[in-house]
Structure formats: structure tokens, C-alpha cells
């Protein structure tokens, strides 16, 4: 890297450090948590005036029936619902464009992401394309490309089924492009989900190997947040709490997948780590 590129990077970093204090971090308006909290969601959506919901999930979660009760309860509350369930691990631009089409074809007014980081990031990408129809996904790569347009995403509900990426709390959507072999992040505070549902019952089915790898992802976020140059008192506190929870509960969740206490605490740890990291 030559000296001018280096200087440019440092100036950018310093301006972002200052801008950090002005950015709208408070995008999350409500968190529902605890065993069974998912059942409160349809009424909550109805009470907030939503009429047609797009659920975004992956094939495995869809075929194992995880989206069915949400769709049935939405219908019972008098809302329409449809489900985009072709999200692949490391979601692609194609996933986002297909989900976007379904959103518009069904006149949706809210998006519910059900799954791990892949489903949540795909849902964020769909929301970003709804907000910025003239910008392609690659054009949103980088920082603040959505906020700069002034257009907010439609309300996004994140329901994590892994305890790792913390995407339910972060400003990032990680997207891949199999054609160019690229994987990149769209970073924007407008991507922070407006509502989060943390129901530990949904993570009980996570097999041990995914429990451990996703748990290590959360640990990495917490450590990075703690040692990173941009931390604050608050993010350091969240990072420490996340590390303590992971230390205490990850092995327990790995050994006993149906241990609700361990699942609750790992969900909290991933959320805190994601928040601190963001
Ligand atoms: N947005 C962010 O801040 C952020 C941060 C880190 C990583 N990521 C991205 O997140 C993605 C990875 O997400 P992930 O690690 O959560 O995995 P994932 O969403 O790709 O899911 C991995 C597998 O676990 C399965 N699964 C999910 N929940 C399950 C459950 N409850 N029971 C059984 N199986 C379940 C899925 O069907 C899938 O097969 C990557 O694309 C990564 O780049 C995003």
C-alpha cells in the first residue's frame, strides 16, 4: 500500500470515528425474548398495522416446519404471509432479487427473517433493495450507502435460530456473489433490525457442531469488539458480558442441546457480542 492510499485510509477512519457519534444507532425499537416469545409476534405485527408479511428463511428450516406456525398465526390474525425459503449459506445477490420480487408481488409491508446469519442478511438485503430500488446490491457495498439516500428499510423483524453472528443486532449484511467469487458487507445503521425475537426454543434443534462453530463466531465478535480501537465504555461492557456468558454456557449448550438456560444465555451472548461489535 503506498503512502497516499495509507493516508486516505487513515483520514477515512478518523472521519468515521467522528461520524460514529452522529449516527442513528437506536434502530431497534422492541425485543421479545424468552421461551415461547415467538407466539407473541403475529399479534404484535397486527397491532403495529402490518398487513402482508414476507418471511425469509432457508430450505432446511422451512422443510423442518419452523416457518409454519408463524404463517398460520399471521393468517389467523387476518394478515397475509408468504415465505421466501431458498436462502443459501452465504446468501447471494440472486437470493435477494428473488426475495425482493416476492415482496413486491405480494404487496408486503414488513419482513420477518427466520434463521441464522444467512437468512437475516438476505432479509436485510431485500429490505435495502426495497428502500433503494435504483441501487443494485454491489452498489450498496461498503458503508452508509443506504442512509445517504434517506430511505428507511421496511420494518424488519429478526428471529435468530443460531447463536453466533449477532446479525439480529448488527448494522451489517454479508452478501456473496458466486459469479465474481466475492463476499462483502453492506454496512449501514438502517440495516439494524427494528424488532428482534429471541426465542431459545428455536435454537434447541441446533446440532452440536453448529452450536460450537456459531458460538465461536460470537466469541470472536466479542473479543474483536473489546480489543478494537473504536470501542466505548458501553461496548466494552457488552463484550465482557458476552465472553463471560459464552465461557459459562457454550459447552453446556453443546453437550445438552435442549438445555433451555444455556440456549437463553447463548442467545443473549450472541446479541450482546453483535451489538458491541457493531
Ligand atoms: N450480519 C452480520 O453481522 C454477520 C456477522 C457474521 C457472519 N455473518 C454471515 O452469517 C452467515 C452465517 O450465519 P450462521 O453461522 O448463523 O449460519 P447459517 O445461517 O448459514 O446457517 C447454517 C446452517 O444451520 C442451519 N440452522 C440454522 N438454525 C438452525 C436450527 N435452529 N436448528 C438446526 N439447524 C439450523 C441452517 O439451516 C444452515 O444449514 C454467513 O453468511 C456470514 O458471512 C453475518
PDB file of C-alpha atoms and ligand atoms in Angstrom:
ATOM      1  CA  UNK A   1       0.000   0.000   0.000  1.00  0.00           C
ATOM      2  CA  UNK A   2       1.533   3.317  -0.997  1.00  0.00           C
ATOM      3  CA  UNK A   3       1.746   6.303   1.341  1.00  0.00           C
ATOM      4  CA  UNK A   4      -1.181   8.172  -0.295  1.00  0.00           C
ATOM      5  CA  UNK A   5      -3.527   5.184  -0.060  1.00  0.00           C
ATOM      6  CA  UNK A   6      -2.461   4.755   3.555  1.00  0.00           C
ATOM      7  CA  UNK A   7      -3.144   8.446   4.291  1.00  0.00           C
ATOM      8  CA  UNK A   8      -6.530   8.191   2.564  1.00  0.00           C
ATOM      9  CA  UNK A   9      -7.440   5.182   4.751  1.00  0.00           C
ATOM     10  CA  UNK A  10      -6.406   6.945   7.953  1.00  0.00           C
ATOM     11  CA  UNK A  11      -8.419  10.074   7.054  1.00  0.00           C
ATOM     12  CA  UNK A  12     -11.434   7.877   6.287  1.00  0.00           C
ATOM     13  CA  UNK A  13     -11.027   6.046   9.608  1.00  0.00           C
ATOM     14  CA  UNK A  14     -10.777   9.294  11.566  1.00  0.00           C
ATOM     15  CA  UNK A  15     -13.856  10.769   9.853  1.00  0.00           C
ATOM     16  CA  UNK A  16     -15.809   7.584  10.586  1.00  0.00           C
ATOM     17  CA  UNK A  17     -14.714   7.788  14.214  1.00  0.00           C
ATOM     18  CA  UNK A  18     -16.216  11.290  14.444  1.00  0.00           C
ATOM     19  CA  UNK A  19     -19.308  10.372  12.421  1.00  0.00           C
ATOM     20  CA  UNK A  20     -19.911   7.471  14.832  1.00  0.00           C
ATOM     21  CA  UNK A  21     -21.280   9.895  17.428  1.00  0.00           C
ATOM     22  CA  UNK A  22     -23.856  11.258  14.985  1.00  0.00           C
ATOM     23  CA  UNK A  23     -25.159   8.005  13.519  1.00  0.00           C
ATOM     24  CA  UNK A  24     -28.654   6.728  14.413  1.00  0.00           C
ATOM     25  CA  UNK A  25     -27.739   3.569  16.352  1.00  0.00           C
ATOM     26  CA  UNK A  26     -31.136   3.290  18.050  1.00  0.00           C
ATOM     27  CA  UNK A  27     -32.893   1.486  15.234  1.00  0.00           C
ATOM     28  CA  UNK A  28     -34.089  -1.453  17.366  1.00  0.00           C
ATOM     29  CA  UNK A  29     -37.455  -0.498  18.828  1.00  0.00           C
ATOM     30  CA  UNK A  30     -38.536  -3.692  20.568  1.00  0.00           C
ATOM     31  CA  UNK A  31     -37.160  -7.038  21.665  1.00  0.00           C
ATOM     32  CA  UNK A  32     -39.343 -10.006  22.549  1.00  0.00           C
ATOM     33  CA  UNK A  33     -37.425 -12.678  24.407  1.00  0.00           C
ATOM     34  CA  UNK A  34     -37.778 -15.888  26.357  1.00  0.00           C
ATOM     35  CA  UNK A  35     -39.218 -19.344  25.710  1.00  0.00           C
ATOM     36  CA  UNK A  36     -42.349 -19.137  23.573  1.00  0.00           C
ATOM     37  CA  UNK A  37     -41.851 -15.444  22.715  1.00  0.00           C
ATOM     38  CA  UNK A  38     -42.287 -16.233  19.018  1.00  0.00           C
ATOM     39  CA  UNK A  39     -46.001 -16.769  19.664  1.00  0.00           C
ATOM     40  CA  UNK A  40     -46.377 -13.070  20.555  1.00  0.00           C
ATOM     41  CA  UNK A  41     -45.067 -11.923  17.179  1.00  0.00           C
ATOM     42  CA  UNK A  42     -48.156 -12.204  14.920  1.00  0.00           C
ATOM     43  CA  UNK A  43     -50.344 -10.146  17.283  1.00  0.00           C
ATOM     44  CA  UNK A  44     -47.500  -7.663  17.690  1.00  0.00           C
ATOM     45  CA  UNK A  45     -47.280  -7.302  13.888  1.00  0.00           C
ATOM     46  CA  UNK A  46     -51.025  -6.859  13.611  1.00  0.00           C
ATOM     47  CA  UNK A  47     -51.112  -4.278  16.419  1.00  0.00           C
ATOM     48  CA  UNK A  48     -48.451  -2.334  14.542  1.00  0.00           C
ATOM     49  CA  UNK A  49     -50.653  -2.171  11.459  1.00  0.00           C
ATOM     50  CA  UNK A  50     -48.818  -4.567   9.146  1.00  0.00           C
ATOM     51  CA  UNK A  51     -50.946  -6.388   6.598  1.00  0.00           C
ATOM     52  CA  UNK A  52     -48.725  -8.554   4.448  1.00  0.00           C
ATOM     53  CA  UNK A  53     -45.582 -10.228   5.758  1.00  0.00           C
ATOM     54  CA  UNK A  54     -42.637 -11.663   3.841  1.00  0.00           C
ATOM     55  CA  UNK A  55     -40.879 -14.399   5.805  1.00  0.00           C
ATOM     56  CA  UNK A  56     -37.299 -15.091   4.743  1.00  0.00           C
ATOM     57  CA  UNK A  57     -35.689 -18.379   5.714  1.00  0.00           C
ATOM     58  CA  UNK A  58     -33.571 -21.220   4.368  1.00  0.00           C
ATOM     59  CA  UNK A  59     -34.667 -24.529   2.857  1.00  0.00           C
ATOM     60  CA  UNK A  60     -33.773 -26.655   5.859  1.00  0.00           C
ATOM     61  CA  UNK A  61     -35.638 -24.514   8.385  1.00  0.00           C
ATOM     62  CA  UNK A  62     -38.630 -24.267   6.047  1.00  0.00           C
ATOM     63  CA  UNK A  63     -38.831 -28.012   5.455  1.00  0.00           C
ATOM     64  CA  UNK A  64     -38.480 -28.676   9.173  1.00  0.00           C
ATOM     65  CA  UNK A  65     -41.628 -26.606   9.688  1.00  0.00           C
ATOM     66  CA  UNK A  66     -40.149 -23.654  11.600  1.00  0.00           C
ATOM     67  CA  UNK A  67     -41.996 -21.067   9.499  1.00  0.00           C
ATOM     68  CA  UNK A  68     -45.387 -22.828   9.561  1.00  0.00           C
ATOM     69  CA  UNK A  69     -46.647 -21.636  12.962  1.00  0.00           C
ATOM     70  CA  UNK A  70     -45.706 -18.031  12.183  1.00  0.00           C
ATOM     71  CA  UNK A  71     -47.514 -18.135   8.843  1.00  0.00           C
ATOM     72  CA  UNK A  72     -50.564 -19.818  10.356  1.00  0.00           C
ATOM     73  CA  UNK A  73     -50.715 -17.321  13.217  1.00  0.00           C
ATOM     74  CA  UNK A  74     -50.347 -14.377  10.818  1.00  0.00           C
ATOM     75  CA  UNK A  75     -53.273 -15.681   8.778  1.00  0.00           C
ATOM     76  CA  UNK A  76     -55.277 -16.211  11.986  1.00  0.00           C
ATOM     77  CA  UNK A  77     -54.665 -12.546  12.874  1.00  0.00           C
ATOM     78  CA  UNK A  78     -56.018 -11.539   9.451  1.00  0.00           C
ATOM     79  CA  UNK A  79     -52.663 -10.760   7.801  1.00  0.00           C
ATOM     80  CA  UNK A  80     -51.312 -12.194   4.582  1.00  0.00           C
ATOM     81  CA  UNK A  81     -47.999 -14.012   4.607  1.00  0.00           C
ATOM     82  CA  UNK A  82     -45.646 -15.537   2.078  1.00  0.00           C
ATOM     83  CA  UNK A  83     -42.302 -17.230   2.506  1.00  0.00           C
ATOM     84  CA  UNK A  84     -39.080 -16.979   0.567  1.00  0.00           C
ATOM     85  CA  UNK A  85     -37.230 -20.137   1.611  1.00  0.00           C
ATOM     86  CA  UNK A  86     -34.373 -20.551  -0.825  1.00  0.00           C
ATOM     87  CA  UNK A  87     -31.702 -18.683   1.129  1.00  0.00           C
ATOM     88  CA  UNK A  88     -28.353 -20.463   0.814  1.00  0.00           C
ATOM     89  CA  UNK A  89     -25.459 -20.283   3.289  1.00  0.00           C
ATOM     90  CA  UNK A  90     -23.592 -17.049   2.492  1.00  0.00           C
ATOM     91  CA  UNK A  91     -26.668 -15.530   0.785  1.00  0.00           C
ATOM     92  CA  UNK A  92     -26.330 -14.400  -2.788  1.00  0.00           C
ATOM     93  CA  UNK A  93     -27.484 -11.438  -4.832  1.00  0.00           C
ATOM     94  CA  UNK A  94     -29.841 -13.843  -6.619  1.00  0.00           C
ATOM     95  CA  UNK A  95     -31.434 -14.724  -3.245  1.00  0.00           C
ATOM     96  CA  UNK A  96     -32.018 -11.035  -2.586  1.00  0.00           C
ATOM     97  CA  UNK A  97     -33.517 -10.338  -6.014  1.00  0.00           C
ATOM     98  CA  UNK A  98     -35.861 -13.360  -5.772  1.00  0.00           C
ATOM     99  CA  UNK A  99     -36.981 -12.318  -2.288  1.00  0.00           C
ATOM    100  CA  UNK A 100     -37.467  -8.741  -3.481  1.00  0.00           C
ATOM    101  CA  UNK A 101     -39.748  -9.931  -6.283  1.00  0.00           C
ATOM    102  CA  UNK A 102     -41.832 -11.922  -3.810  1.00  0.00           C
ATOM    103  CA  UNK A 103     -42.053  -8.860  -1.513  1.00  0.00           C
ATOM    104  CA  UNK A 104     -43.461  -6.702  -4.325  1.00  0.00           C
ATOM    105  CA  UNK A 105     -45.657  -9.406  -5.909  1.00  0.00           C
ATOM    106  CA  UNK A 106     -47.407  -9.852  -2.558  1.00  0.00           C
ATOM    107  CA  UNK A 107     -47.581  -6.149  -1.649  1.00  0.00           C
ATOM    108  CA  UNK A 108     -45.692  -6.846   1.561  1.00  0.00           C
ATOM    109  CA  UNK A 109     -45.157  -4.165   4.183  1.00  0.00           C
ATOM    110  CA  UNK A 110     -42.831  -5.958   6.637  1.00  0.00           C
ATOM    111  CA  UNK A 111     -40.079  -8.578   6.517  1.00  0.00           C
ATOM    112  CA  UNK A 112     -39.512 -11.339   9.056  1.00  0.00           C
ATOM    113  CA  UNK A 113     -36.082 -13.024   8.944  1.00  0.00           C
ATOM    114  CA  UNK A 114     -36.127 -16.505  10.451  1.00  0.00           C
ATOM    115  CA  UNK A 115     -32.777 -18.282  10.634  1.00  0.00           C
ATOM    116  CA  UNK A 116     -29.097 -17.824  11.139  1.00  0.00           C
ATOM    117  CA  UNK A 117     -26.907 -15.080   9.742  1.00  0.00           C
ATOM    118  CA  UNK A 118     -27.634 -16.193   6.181  1.00  0.00           C
ATOM    119  CA  UNK A 119     -31.418 -15.695   6.370  1.00  0.00           C
ATOM    120  CA  UNK A 120     -31.085 -12.497   8.401  1.00  0.00           C
ATOM    121  CA  UNK A 121     -28.548 -10.982   5.997  1.00  0.00           C
ATOM    122  CA  UNK A 122     -30.641 -11.950   2.987  1.00  0.00           C
ATOM    123  CA  UNK A 123     -33.666 -10.258   4.592  1.00  0.00           C
ATOM    124  CA  UNK A 124     -31.570  -7.147   5.241  1.00  0.00           C
ATOM    125  CA  UNK A 125     -30.516  -7.173   1.583  1.00  0.00           C
ATOM    126  CA  UNK A 126     -34.140  -7.431   0.438  1.00  0.00           C
ATOM    127  CA  UNK A 127     -35.073  -4.544   2.735  1.00  0.00           C
ATOM    128  CA  UNK A 128     -32.195  -2.472   1.398  1.00  0.00           C
ATOM    129  CA  UNK A 129     -33.341  -3.054  -2.188  1.00  0.00           C
ATOM    130  CA  UNK A 130     -36.915  -2.062  -1.249  1.00  0.00           C
ATOM    131  CA  UNK A 131     -35.549   1.152   0.249  1.00  0.00           C
ATOM    132  CA  UNK A 132     -33.164   1.855  -2.621  1.00  0.00           C
ATOM    133  CA  UNK A 133     -34.728   0.406  -5.782  1.00  0.00           C
ATOM    134  CA  UNK A 134     -32.273   2.234  -8.022  1.00  0.00           C
ATOM    135  CA  UNK A 135     -29.191   0.847  -6.311  1.00  0.00           C
ATOM    136  CA  UNK A 136     -28.005  -2.656  -7.088  1.00  0.00           C
ATOM    137  CA  UNK A 137     -26.628  -4.846  -4.298  1.00  0.00           C
ATOM    138  CA  UNK A 138     -22.986  -4.303  -5.381  1.00  0.00           C
ATOM    139  CA  UNK A 139     -23.611  -0.545  -5.365  1.00  0.00           C
ATOM    140  CA  UNK A 140     -24.542  -0.759  -1.673  1.00  0.00           C
ATOM    141  CA  UNK A 141     -21.282  -2.465  -0.730  1.00  0.00           C
ATOM    142  CA  UNK A 142     -19.299  -0.501   1.852  1.00  0.00           C
ATOM    143  CA  UNK A 143     -20.617   1.991   4.392  1.00  0.00           C
ATOM    144  CA  UNK A 144     -23.684   4.224   4.678  1.00  0.00           C
ATOM    145  CA  UNK A 145     -24.895   3.728   1.101  1.00  0.00           C
ATOM    146  CA  UNK A 146     -28.500   3.371   2.270  1.00  0.00           C
ATOM    147  CA  UNK A 147     -28.616   6.095   4.897  1.00  0.00           C
ATOM    148  CA  UNK A 148     -27.284   8.608   2.405  1.00  0.00           C
ATOM    149  CA  UNK A 149     -30.473   8.169   0.320  1.00  0.00           C
ATOM    150  CA  UNK A 150     -32.637   8.953   3.376  1.00  0.00           C
ATOM    151  CA  UNK A 151     -34.890   5.965   2.596  1.00  0.00           C
ATOM    152  CA  UNK A 152     -35.501   3.612   5.500  1.00  0.00           C
ATOM    153  CA  UNK A 153     -35.959  -0.123   5.085  1.00  0.00           C
ATOM    154  CA  UNK A 154     -39.424  -1.600   5.612  1.00  0.00           C
ATOM    155  CA  UNK A 155     -39.785  -2.850   9.187  1.00  0.00           C
ATOM    156  CA  UNK A 156     -37.508  -5.841   9.661  1.00  0.00           C
ATOM    157  CA  UNK A 157     -38.015  -8.450  12.374  1.00  0.00           C
ATOM    158  CA  UNK A 158     -35.017 -10.690  13.105  1.00  0.00           C
ATOM    159  CA  UNK A 159     -35.607 -14.108  14.653  1.00  0.00           C
ATOM    160  CA  UNK A 160     -32.210 -15.775  15.139  1.00  0.00           C
ATOM    161  CA  UNK A 161     -32.139 -19.575  15.145  1.00  0.00           C
ATOM    162  CA  UNK A 162     -28.367 -19.776  15.668  1.00  0.00           C
ATOM    163  CA  UNK A 163     -26.468 -18.018  18.452  1.00  0.00           C
ATOM    164  CA  UNK A 164     -23.473 -16.678  16.604  1.00  0.00           C
ATOM    165  CA  UNK A 165     -23.425 -13.945  14.009  1.00  0.00           C
ATOM    166  CA  UNK A 166     -25.417 -11.458  16.073  1.00  0.00           C
ATOM    167  CA  UNK A 167     -26.852 -10.186  12.775  1.00  0.00           C
ATOM    168  CA  UNK A 168     -30.047  -9.501  14.740  1.00  0.00           C
ATOM    169  CA  UNK A 169     -28.114  -6.629  16.367  1.00  0.00           C
ATOM    170  CA  UNK A 170     -25.574  -5.577  13.751  1.00  0.00           C
ATOM    171  CA  UNK A 171     -25.554  -2.986  11.006  1.00  0.00           C
ATOM    172  CA  UNK A 172     -24.097  -5.433   8.506  1.00  0.00           C
ATOM    173  CA  UNK A 173     -25.405  -7.714   5.774  1.00  0.00           C
ATOM    174  CA  UNK A 174     -22.782 -10.054   4.363  1.00  0.00           C
ATOM    175  CA  UNK A 175     -23.562 -10.956   0.751  1.00  0.00           C
ATOM    176  CA  UNK A 176     -21.769 -13.200  -1.680  1.00  0.00           C
ATOM    177  CA  UNK A 177     -21.528 -13.137  -5.447  1.00  0.00           C
ATOM    178  CA  UNK A 178     -20.725 -16.636  -6.750  1.00  0.00           C
ATOM    179  CA  UNK A 179     -20.066 -15.245 -10.233  1.00  0.00           C
ATOM    180  CA  UNK A 180     -17.223 -12.965  -9.161  1.00  0.00           C
ATOM    181  CA  UNK A 181     -16.269 -15.117  -6.115  1.00  0.00           C
ATOM    182  CA  UNK A 182     -16.690 -12.051  -3.918  1.00  0.00           C
ATOM    183  CA  UNK A 183     -18.106 -11.835  -0.419  1.00  0.00           C
ATOM    184  CA  UNK A 184     -18.628  -8.371   1.028  1.00  0.00           C
ATOM    185  CA  UNK A 185     -20.569  -6.432   3.624  1.00  0.00           C
ATOM    186  CA  UNK A 186     -23.128  -3.701   3.304  1.00  0.00           C
ATOM    187  CA  UNK A 187     -22.747  -1.635   6.492  1.00  0.00           C
ATOM    188  CA  UNK A 188     -25.426   0.831   7.450  1.00  0.00           C
ATOM    189  CA  UNK A 189     -27.257   1.645  10.702  1.00  0.00           C
ATOM    190  CA  UNK A 190     -30.535   1.439   8.750  1.00  0.00           C
ATOM    191  CA  UNK A 191     -29.870  -2.325   8.482  1.00  0.00           C
ATOM    192  CA  UNK A 192     -30.163  -2.839  12.249  1.00  0.00           C
ATOM    193  CA  UNK A 193     -33.390  -4.862  12.622  1.00  0.00           C
ATOM    194  CA  UNK A 194     -36.262  -2.844  14.044  1.00  0.00           C
ATOM    195  CA  UNK A 195     -37.640  -5.751  16.073  1.00  0.00           C
ATOM    196  CA  UNK A 196     -35.883  -8.810  17.488  1.00  0.00           C
ATOM    197  CA  UNK A 197     -37.440 -12.034  18.762  1.00  0.00           C
ATOM    198  CA  UNK A 198     -35.082 -14.188  20.822  1.00  0.00           C
ATOM    199  CA  UNK A 199     -36.898 -17.434  21.477  1.00  0.00           C
ATOM    200  CA  UNK A 200     -34.476 -20.081  22.793  1.00  0.00           C
ATOM    201  CA  UNK A 201     -36.878 -22.868  21.813  1.00  0.00           C
ATOM    202  CA  UNK A 202     -35.836 -22.217  18.203  1.00  0.00           C
ATOM    203  CA  UNK A 203     -32.162 -22.900  18.879  1.00  0.00           C
ATOM    204  CA  UNK A 204     -32.707 -26.222  20.687  1.00  0.00           C
ATOM    205  CA  UNK A 205     -32.568 -28.084  17.364  1.00  0.00           C
ATOM    206  CA  UNK A 206     -29.133 -26.665  16.502  1.00  0.00           C
ATOM    207  CA  UNK A 207     -26.778 -29.698  16.330  1.00  0.00           C
ATOM    208  CA  UNK A 208     -23.580 -29.700  18.434  1.00  0.00           C
ATOM    209  CA  UNK A 209     -21.209 -28.825  15.587  1.00  0.00           C
ATOM    210  CA  UNK A 210     -23.273 -25.766  14.621  1.00  0.00           C
ATOM    211  CA  UNK A 211     -23.725 -24.825  18.275  1.00  0.00           C
ATOM    212  CA  UNK A 212     -19.952 -24.772  18.721  1.00  0.00           C
ATOM    213  CA  UNK A 213     -18.956 -23.037  15.480  1.00  0.00           C
ATOM    214  CA  UNK A 214     -21.626 -20.349  15.739  1.00  0.00           C
ATOM    215  CA  UNK A 215     -20.756 -19.889  19.429  1.00  0.00           C
ATOM    216  CA  UNK A 216     -17.124 -19.324  18.468  1.00  0.00           C
ATOM    217  CA  UNK A 217     -18.311 -16.731  15.944  1.00  0.00           C
ATOM    218  CA  UNK A 218     -19.986 -14.832  18.788  1.00  0.00           C
ATOM    219  CA  UNK A 219     -16.829 -15.138  20.885  1.00  0.00           C
ATOM    220  CA  UNK A 220     -14.757 -13.694  18.032  1.00  0.00           C
ATOM    221  CA  UNK A 221     -17.100 -10.717  17.752  1.00  0.00           C
ATOM    222  CA  UNK A 222     -16.888 -10.060  21.470  1.00  0.00           C
ATOM    223  CA  UNK A 223     -13.082 -10.244  21.544  1.00  0.00           C
ATOM    224  CA  UNK A 224     -12.768  -8.051  18.439  1.00  0.00           C
ATOM    225  CA  UNK A 225     -15.144  -5.520  19.960  1.00  0.00           C
ATOM    226  CA  UNK A 226     -13.121  -5.475  23.176  1.00  0.00           C
ATOM    227  CA  UNK A 227      -9.694  -5.052  21.629  1.00  0.00           C
ATOM    228  CA  UNK A 228     -10.751  -2.880  18.658  1.00  0.00           C
ATOM    229  CA  UNK A 229      -9.734   0.771  18.562  1.00  0.00           C
ATOM    230  CA  UNK A 230     -13.320   2.023  18.214  1.00  0.00           C
ATOM    231  CA  UNK A 231     -14.733   0.637  21.453  1.00  0.00           C
ATOM    232  CA  UNK A 232     -16.632   2.654  24.054  1.00  0.00           C
ATOM    233  CA  UNK A 233     -17.309   2.006  27.727  1.00  0.00           C
ATOM    234  CA  UNK A 234     -20.677   0.536  26.776  1.00  0.00           C
ATOM    235  CA  UNK A 235     -19.380  -1.765  24.012  1.00  0.00           C
ATOM    236  CA  UNK A 236     -16.544  -2.981  26.260  1.00  0.00           C
ATOM    237  CA  UNK A 237     -19.097  -3.830  28.947  1.00  0.00           C
ATOM    238  CA  UNK A 238     -21.245  -5.726  26.427  1.00  0.00           C
ATOM    239  CA  UNK A 239     -18.193  -7.554  25.072  1.00  0.00           C
ATOM    240  CA  UNK A 240     -17.088  -8.654  28.549  1.00  0.00           C
ATOM    241  CA  UNK A 241     -20.571  -9.880  29.415  1.00  0.00           C
ATOM    242  CA  UNK A 242     -20.755 -11.817  26.134  1.00  0.00           C
ATOM    243  CA  UNK A 243     -17.393 -13.519  26.775  1.00  0.00           C
ATOM    244  CA  UNK A 244     -18.447 -14.450  30.317  1.00  0.00           C
ATOM    245  CA  UNK A 245     -21.728 -15.935  29.087  1.00  0.00           C
ATOM    246  CA  UNK A 246     -20.033 -17.890  26.293  1.00  0.00           C
ATOM    247  CA  UNK A 247     -17.416 -19.206  28.730  1.00  0.00           C
ATOM    248  CA  UNK A 248     -20.139 -20.362  31.083  1.00  0.00           C
ATOM    249  CA  UNK A 249     -22.795 -21.659  28.687  1.00  0.00           C
ATOM    250  CA  UNK A 250     -21.341 -22.691  25.305  1.00  0.00           C
ATOM    251  CA  UNK A 251     -20.126 -26.113  26.463  1.00  0.00           C
ATOM    252  CA  UNK A 252     -23.442 -26.671  28.270  1.00  0.00           C
ATOM    253  CA  UNK A 253     -25.398 -25.854  25.082  1.00  0.00           C
ATOM    254  CA  UNK A 254     -23.047 -28.098  23.080  1.00  0.00           C
ATOM    255  CA  UNK A 255     -23.411 -31.053  25.477  1.00  0.00           C
ATOM    256  CA  UNK A 256     -27.117 -30.615  26.165  1.00  0.00           C
ATOM    257  CA  UNK A 257     -28.823 -29.037  23.169  1.00  0.00           C
ATOM    258  CA  UNK A 258     -32.193 -28.930  24.906  1.00  0.00           C
ATOM    259  CA  UNK A 259     -30.891 -27.104  27.983  1.00  0.00           C
ATOM    260  CA  UNK A 260     -33.069 -24.017  27.828  1.00  0.00           C
ATOM    261  CA  UNK A 261     -30.991 -21.978  30.267  1.00  0.00           C
ATOM    262  CA  UNK A 262     -27.843 -22.470  28.166  1.00  0.00           C
ATOM    263  CA  UNK A 263     -29.742 -21.630  24.981  1.00  0.00           C
ATOM    264  CA  UNK A 264     -31.204 -18.442  26.532  1.00  0.00           C
ATOM    265  CA  UNK A 265     -27.788 -17.260  27.691  1.00  0.00           C
ATOM    266  CA  UNK A 266     -26.055 -18.100  24.393  1.00  0.00           C
ATOM    267  CA  UNK A 267     -28.719 -16.135  22.538  1.00  0.00           C
ATOM    268  CA  UNK A 268     -28.082 -13.195  24.832  1.00  0.00           C
ATOM    269  CA  UNK A 269     -24.307 -13.542  24.375  1.00  0.00           C
ATOM    270  CA  UNK A 270     -24.546 -13.519  20.571  1.00  0.00           C
ATOM    271  CA  UNK A 271     -26.819 -10.472  20.696  1.00  0.00           C
ATOM    272  CA  UNK A 272     -24.505  -8.564  23.044  1.00  0.00           C
ATOM    273  CA  UNK A 273     -21.425  -9.504  21.010  1.00  0.00           C
ATOM    274  CA  UNK A 274     -23.135  -8.360  17.812  1.00  0.00           C
ATOM    275  CA  UNK A 275     -24.146  -5.076  19.447  1.00  0.00           C
ATOM    276  CA  UNK A 276     -20.657  -4.481  20.823  1.00  0.00           C
ATOM    277  CA  UNK A 277     -19.064  -5.389  17.500  1.00  0.00           C
ATOM    278  CA  UNK A 278     -21.363  -3.014  15.609  1.00  0.00           C
TER     279      UNK A 278
HETATM  280  N1  LIG B   1     -24.557  -9.632   9.524  1.00  0.00           N
HETATM  281  C1  LIG B   1     -23.555  -9.858  10.333  1.00  0.00           C
HETATM  282  O1  LIG B   1     -23.252  -9.044  11.191  1.00  0.00           O
HETATM  283  C2  LIG B   1     -22.775 -11.147  10.212  1.00  0.00           C
HETATM  284  C3  LIG B   1     -21.736 -11.420  11.119  1.00  0.00           C
HETATM  285  C4  LIG B   1     -21.052 -12.622  10.962  1.00  0.00           C
HETATM  286  C5  LIG B   1     -21.397 -13.514   9.947  1.00  0.00           C
HETATM  287  N2  LIG B   1     -22.409 -13.197   9.091  1.00  0.00           N
HETATM  288  C6  LIG B   1     -22.830 -14.084   7.989  1.00  0.00           C
HETATM  289  O2  LIG B   1     -23.771 -15.020   8.513  1.00  0.00           O
HETATM  290  C7  LIG B   1     -23.737 -16.205   7.720  1.00  0.00           C
HETATM  291  C8  LIG B   1     -23.564 -17.411   8.627  1.00  0.00           C
HETATM  292  O3  LIG B   1     -24.645 -17.472   9.515  1.00  0.00           O
HETATM  293  P1  LIG B   1     -24.793 -18.650  10.576  1.00  0.00           P
HETATM  294  O4  LIG B   1     -23.463 -19.006  11.095  1.00  0.00           O
HETATM  295  O5  LIG B   1     -25.832 -18.245  11.557  1.00  0.00           O
HETATM  296  O6  LIG B   1     -25.272 -19.894   9.716  1.00  0.00           O
HETATM  297  P2  LIG B   1     -26.391 -20.065   8.573  1.00  0.00           P
HETATM  298  O7  LIG B   1     -27.471 -19.079   8.722  1.00  0.00           O
HETATM  299  O8  LIG B   1     -25.676 -20.112   7.262  1.00  0.00           O
HETATM  300  O9  LIG B   1     -26.959 -21.486   8.946  1.00  0.00           O
HETATM  301  C9  LIG B   1     -26.079 -22.617   8.929  1.00  0.00           C
HETATM  302  C10 LIG B   1     -26.905 -23.888   8.893  1.00  0.00           C
HETATM  303  O10 LIG B   1     -27.567 -24.034  10.136  1.00  0.00           O
HETATM  304  C11 LIG B   1     -28.900 -24.407   9.909  1.00  0.00           C
HETATM  305  N3  LIG B   1     -29.686 -23.957  11.062  1.00  0.00           N
HETATM  306  C12 LIG B   1     -29.922 -22.688  11.438  1.00  0.00           C
HETATM  307  N4  LIG B   1     -30.648 -22.661  12.561  1.00  0.00           N
HETATM  308  C13 LIG B   1     -30.882 -23.950  12.908  1.00  0.00           C
HETATM  309  C14 LIG B   1     -31.571 -24.581  13.969  1.00  0.00           C
HETATM  310  N5  LIG B   1     -32.167 -23.891  14.942  1.00  0.00           N
HETATM  311  N6  LIG B   1     -31.596 -25.923  14.006  1.00  0.00           N
HETATM  312  C15 LIG B   1     -30.970 -26.656  13.038  1.00  0.00           C
HETATM  313  N7  LIG B   1     -30.296 -26.128  12.016  1.00  0.00           N
HETATM  314  C16 LIG B   1     -30.259 -24.779  11.941  1.00  0.00           C
HETATM  315  C17 LIG B   1     -29.267 -23.749   8.616  1.00  0.00           C
HETATM  316  O11 LIG B   1     -30.360 -24.369   8.007  1.00  0.00           O
HETATM  317  C18 LIG B   1     -27.980 -23.896   7.825  1.00  0.00           C
HETATM  318  O12 LIG B   1     -27.964 -25.123   7.180  1.00  0.00           O
HETATM  319  C19 LIG B   1     -22.566 -16.049   6.755  1.00  0.00           C
HETATM  320  O13 LIG B   1     -23.066 -15.644   5.511  1.00  0.00           O
HETATM  321  C20 LIG B   1     -21.738 -14.951   7.396  1.00  0.00           C
HETATM  322  O14 LIG B   1     -20.977 -14.224   6.454  1.00  0.00           O
HETATM  323  C21 LIG B   1     -23.115 -12.040   9.228  1.00  0.00           C
END
